[in-house]
PDB file of C-alpha atoms in Angstrom:
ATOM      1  CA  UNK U 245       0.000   0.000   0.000  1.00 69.00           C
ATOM      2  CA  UNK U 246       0.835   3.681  -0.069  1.00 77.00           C
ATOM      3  CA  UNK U 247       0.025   7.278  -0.457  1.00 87.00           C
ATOM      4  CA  UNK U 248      -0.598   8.966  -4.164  1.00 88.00           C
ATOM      5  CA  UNK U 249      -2.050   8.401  -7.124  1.00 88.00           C
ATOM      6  CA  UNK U 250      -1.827   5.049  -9.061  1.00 84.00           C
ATOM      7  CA  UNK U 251      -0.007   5.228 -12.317  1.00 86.00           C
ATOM      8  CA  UNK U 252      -2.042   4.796 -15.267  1.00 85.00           C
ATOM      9  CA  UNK U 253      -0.123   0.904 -16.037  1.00 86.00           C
ATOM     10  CA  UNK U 254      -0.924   0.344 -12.255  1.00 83.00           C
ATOM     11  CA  UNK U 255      -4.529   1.372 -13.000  1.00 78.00           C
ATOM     12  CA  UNK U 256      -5.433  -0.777 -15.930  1.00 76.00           C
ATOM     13  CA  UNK U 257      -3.272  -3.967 -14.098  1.00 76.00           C
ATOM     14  CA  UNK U 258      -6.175  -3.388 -11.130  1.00 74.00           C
ATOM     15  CA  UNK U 259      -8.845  -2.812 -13.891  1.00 67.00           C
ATOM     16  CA  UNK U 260      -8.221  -6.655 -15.455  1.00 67.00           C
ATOM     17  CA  UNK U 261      -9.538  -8.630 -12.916  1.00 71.00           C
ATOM     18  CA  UNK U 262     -12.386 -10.819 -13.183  1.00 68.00           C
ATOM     19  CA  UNK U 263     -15.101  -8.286 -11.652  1.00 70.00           C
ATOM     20  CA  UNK U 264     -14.063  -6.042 -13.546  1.00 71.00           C
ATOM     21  CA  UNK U 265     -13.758  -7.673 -17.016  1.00 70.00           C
ATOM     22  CA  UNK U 266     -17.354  -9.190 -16.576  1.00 72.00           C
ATOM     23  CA  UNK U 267     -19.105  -5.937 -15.087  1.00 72.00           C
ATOM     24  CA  UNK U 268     -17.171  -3.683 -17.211  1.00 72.00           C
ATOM     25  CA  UNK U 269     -19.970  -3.170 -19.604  1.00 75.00           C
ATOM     26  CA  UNK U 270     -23.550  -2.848 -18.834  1.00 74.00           C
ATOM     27  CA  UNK U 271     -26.189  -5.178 -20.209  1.00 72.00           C
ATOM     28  CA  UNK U 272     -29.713  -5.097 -19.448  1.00 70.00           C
ATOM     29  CA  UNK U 273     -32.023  -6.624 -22.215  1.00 74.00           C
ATOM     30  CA  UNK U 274     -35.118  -5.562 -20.586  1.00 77.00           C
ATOM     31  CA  UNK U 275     -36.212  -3.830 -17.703  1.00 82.00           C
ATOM     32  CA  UNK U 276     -38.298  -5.323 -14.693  1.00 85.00           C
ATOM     33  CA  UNK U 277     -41.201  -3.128 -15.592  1.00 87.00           C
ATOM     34  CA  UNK U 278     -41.329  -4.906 -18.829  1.00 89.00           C
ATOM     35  CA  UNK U 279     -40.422  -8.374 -16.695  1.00 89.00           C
ATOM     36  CA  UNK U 280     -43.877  -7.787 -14.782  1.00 91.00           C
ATOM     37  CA  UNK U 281     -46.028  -6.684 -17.923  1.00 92.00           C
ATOM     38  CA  UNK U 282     -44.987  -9.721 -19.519  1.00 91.00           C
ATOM     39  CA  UNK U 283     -45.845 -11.666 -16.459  1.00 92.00           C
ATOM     40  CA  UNK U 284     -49.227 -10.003 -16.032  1.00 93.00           C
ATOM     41  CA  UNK U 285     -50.289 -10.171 -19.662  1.00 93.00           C
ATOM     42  CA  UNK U 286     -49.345 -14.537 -19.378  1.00 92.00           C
ATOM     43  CA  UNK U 287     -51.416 -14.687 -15.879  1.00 91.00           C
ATOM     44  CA  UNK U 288     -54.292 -13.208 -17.800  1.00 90.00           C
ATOM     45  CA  UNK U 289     -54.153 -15.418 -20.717  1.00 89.00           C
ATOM     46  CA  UNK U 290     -53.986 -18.459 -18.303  1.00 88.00           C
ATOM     47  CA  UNK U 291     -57.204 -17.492 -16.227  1.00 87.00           C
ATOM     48  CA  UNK U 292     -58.899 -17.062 -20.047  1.00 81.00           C
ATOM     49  CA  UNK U 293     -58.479 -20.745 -20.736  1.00 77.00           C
ATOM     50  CA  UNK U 294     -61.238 -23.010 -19.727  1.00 66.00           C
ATOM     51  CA  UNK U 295     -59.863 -25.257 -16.339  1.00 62.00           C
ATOM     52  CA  UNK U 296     -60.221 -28.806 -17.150  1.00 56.00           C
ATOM     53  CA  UNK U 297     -60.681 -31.157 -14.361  1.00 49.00           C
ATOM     54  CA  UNK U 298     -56.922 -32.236 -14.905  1.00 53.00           C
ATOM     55  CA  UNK U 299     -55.319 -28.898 -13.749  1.00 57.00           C
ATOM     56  CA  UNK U 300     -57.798 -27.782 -11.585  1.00 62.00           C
ATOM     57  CA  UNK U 301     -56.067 -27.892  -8.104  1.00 62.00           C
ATOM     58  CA  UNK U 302     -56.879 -30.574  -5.112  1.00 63.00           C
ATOM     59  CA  UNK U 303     -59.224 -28.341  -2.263  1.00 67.00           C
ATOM     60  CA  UNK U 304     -56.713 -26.991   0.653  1.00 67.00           C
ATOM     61  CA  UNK U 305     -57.736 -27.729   4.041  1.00 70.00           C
ATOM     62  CA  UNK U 306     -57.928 -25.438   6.880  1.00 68.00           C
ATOM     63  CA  UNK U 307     -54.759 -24.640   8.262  1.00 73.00           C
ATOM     64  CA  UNK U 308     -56.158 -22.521  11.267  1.00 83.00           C
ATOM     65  CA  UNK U 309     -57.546 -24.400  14.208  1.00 82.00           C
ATOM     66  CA  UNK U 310     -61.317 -23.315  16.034  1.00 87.00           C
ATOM     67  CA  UNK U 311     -61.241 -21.861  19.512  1.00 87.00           C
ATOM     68  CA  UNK U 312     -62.209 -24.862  21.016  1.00 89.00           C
ATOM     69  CA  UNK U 313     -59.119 -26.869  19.651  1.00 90.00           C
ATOM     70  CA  UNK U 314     -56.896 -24.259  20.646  1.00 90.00           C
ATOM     71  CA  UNK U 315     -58.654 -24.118  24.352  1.00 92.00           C
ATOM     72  CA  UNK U 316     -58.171 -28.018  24.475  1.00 92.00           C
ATOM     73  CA  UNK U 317     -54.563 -27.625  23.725  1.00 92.00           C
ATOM     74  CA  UNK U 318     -53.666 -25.463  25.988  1.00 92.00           C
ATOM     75  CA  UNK U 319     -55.496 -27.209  28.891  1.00 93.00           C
ATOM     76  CA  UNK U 320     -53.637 -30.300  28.059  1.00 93.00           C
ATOM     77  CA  UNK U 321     -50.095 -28.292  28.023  1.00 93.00           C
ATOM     78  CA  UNK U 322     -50.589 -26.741  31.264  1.00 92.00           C
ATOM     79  CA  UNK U 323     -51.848 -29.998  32.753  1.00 91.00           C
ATOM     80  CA  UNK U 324     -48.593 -31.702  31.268  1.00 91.00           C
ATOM     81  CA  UNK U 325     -46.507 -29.388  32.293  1.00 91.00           C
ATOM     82  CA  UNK U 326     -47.933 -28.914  36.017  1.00 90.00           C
ATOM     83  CA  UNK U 327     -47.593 -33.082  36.078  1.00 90.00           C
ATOM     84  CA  UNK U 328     -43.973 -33.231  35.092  1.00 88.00           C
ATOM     85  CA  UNK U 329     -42.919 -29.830  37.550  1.00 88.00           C
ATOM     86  CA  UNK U 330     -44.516 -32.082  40.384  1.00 88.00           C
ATOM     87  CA  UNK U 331     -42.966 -35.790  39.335  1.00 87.00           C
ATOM     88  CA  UNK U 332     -39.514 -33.414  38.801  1.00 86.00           C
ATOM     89  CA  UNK U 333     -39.952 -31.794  42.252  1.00 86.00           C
ATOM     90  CA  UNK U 334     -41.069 -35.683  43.613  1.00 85.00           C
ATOM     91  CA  UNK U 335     -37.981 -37.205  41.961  1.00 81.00           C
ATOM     92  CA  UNK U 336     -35.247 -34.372  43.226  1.00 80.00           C
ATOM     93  CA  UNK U 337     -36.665 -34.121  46.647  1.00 78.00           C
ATOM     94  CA  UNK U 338     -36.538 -37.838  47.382  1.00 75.00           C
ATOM     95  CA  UNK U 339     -32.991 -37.881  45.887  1.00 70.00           C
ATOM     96  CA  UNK U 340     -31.837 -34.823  48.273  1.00 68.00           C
ATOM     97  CA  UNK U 341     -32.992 -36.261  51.658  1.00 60.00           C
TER      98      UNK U 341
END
């Protein structure tokens, strides 16, 4: 390293590395604007065609559980975990004495 100003053969010996020779000049064949359009404009032709039983999708099932499920589970988490604090406290107090 030092202080100064590179010389110009010092300059183009740090300008032919490989970054440099592949980002030297700029290439963009479209833009994402058009990347989006295109996109758009081949959703909408898909939703045109008539659905035939082949590609029409299986039905999801709920992912989300009711209240009630989620009140059962957390009854049977609290009860578990009041059980094991008591069996753990059981255990380590007969082992202490």
């Amino acid at each position: 390293s030092r202080i100064g100003p590179a010389s110009d053969t010092e300059r183009d010996a740090a300008g032919d590395t490989a970054l440099l020779r592949r980002y030297r000049d700029a290439y963009d064949p479209h833009s994402a604007h058009e990347e989006i359009q295109q996109r758009l404009q081949q959703a909408a032709r898909q939703s045109a065609e008539p659905e035939t039983t082949a590609k029409r999708a299986p039905a999801r099932t709920r992912s989300r559980e009711s209240a009630g499920e989620a009140f059962i589970k957390s009854v049977a988490r609290s009860l578990g975990s009041s059980l094991g604090r008591k069996l753990m406290r059981g255990l380590l107090g007969s082992l202490l004495k």
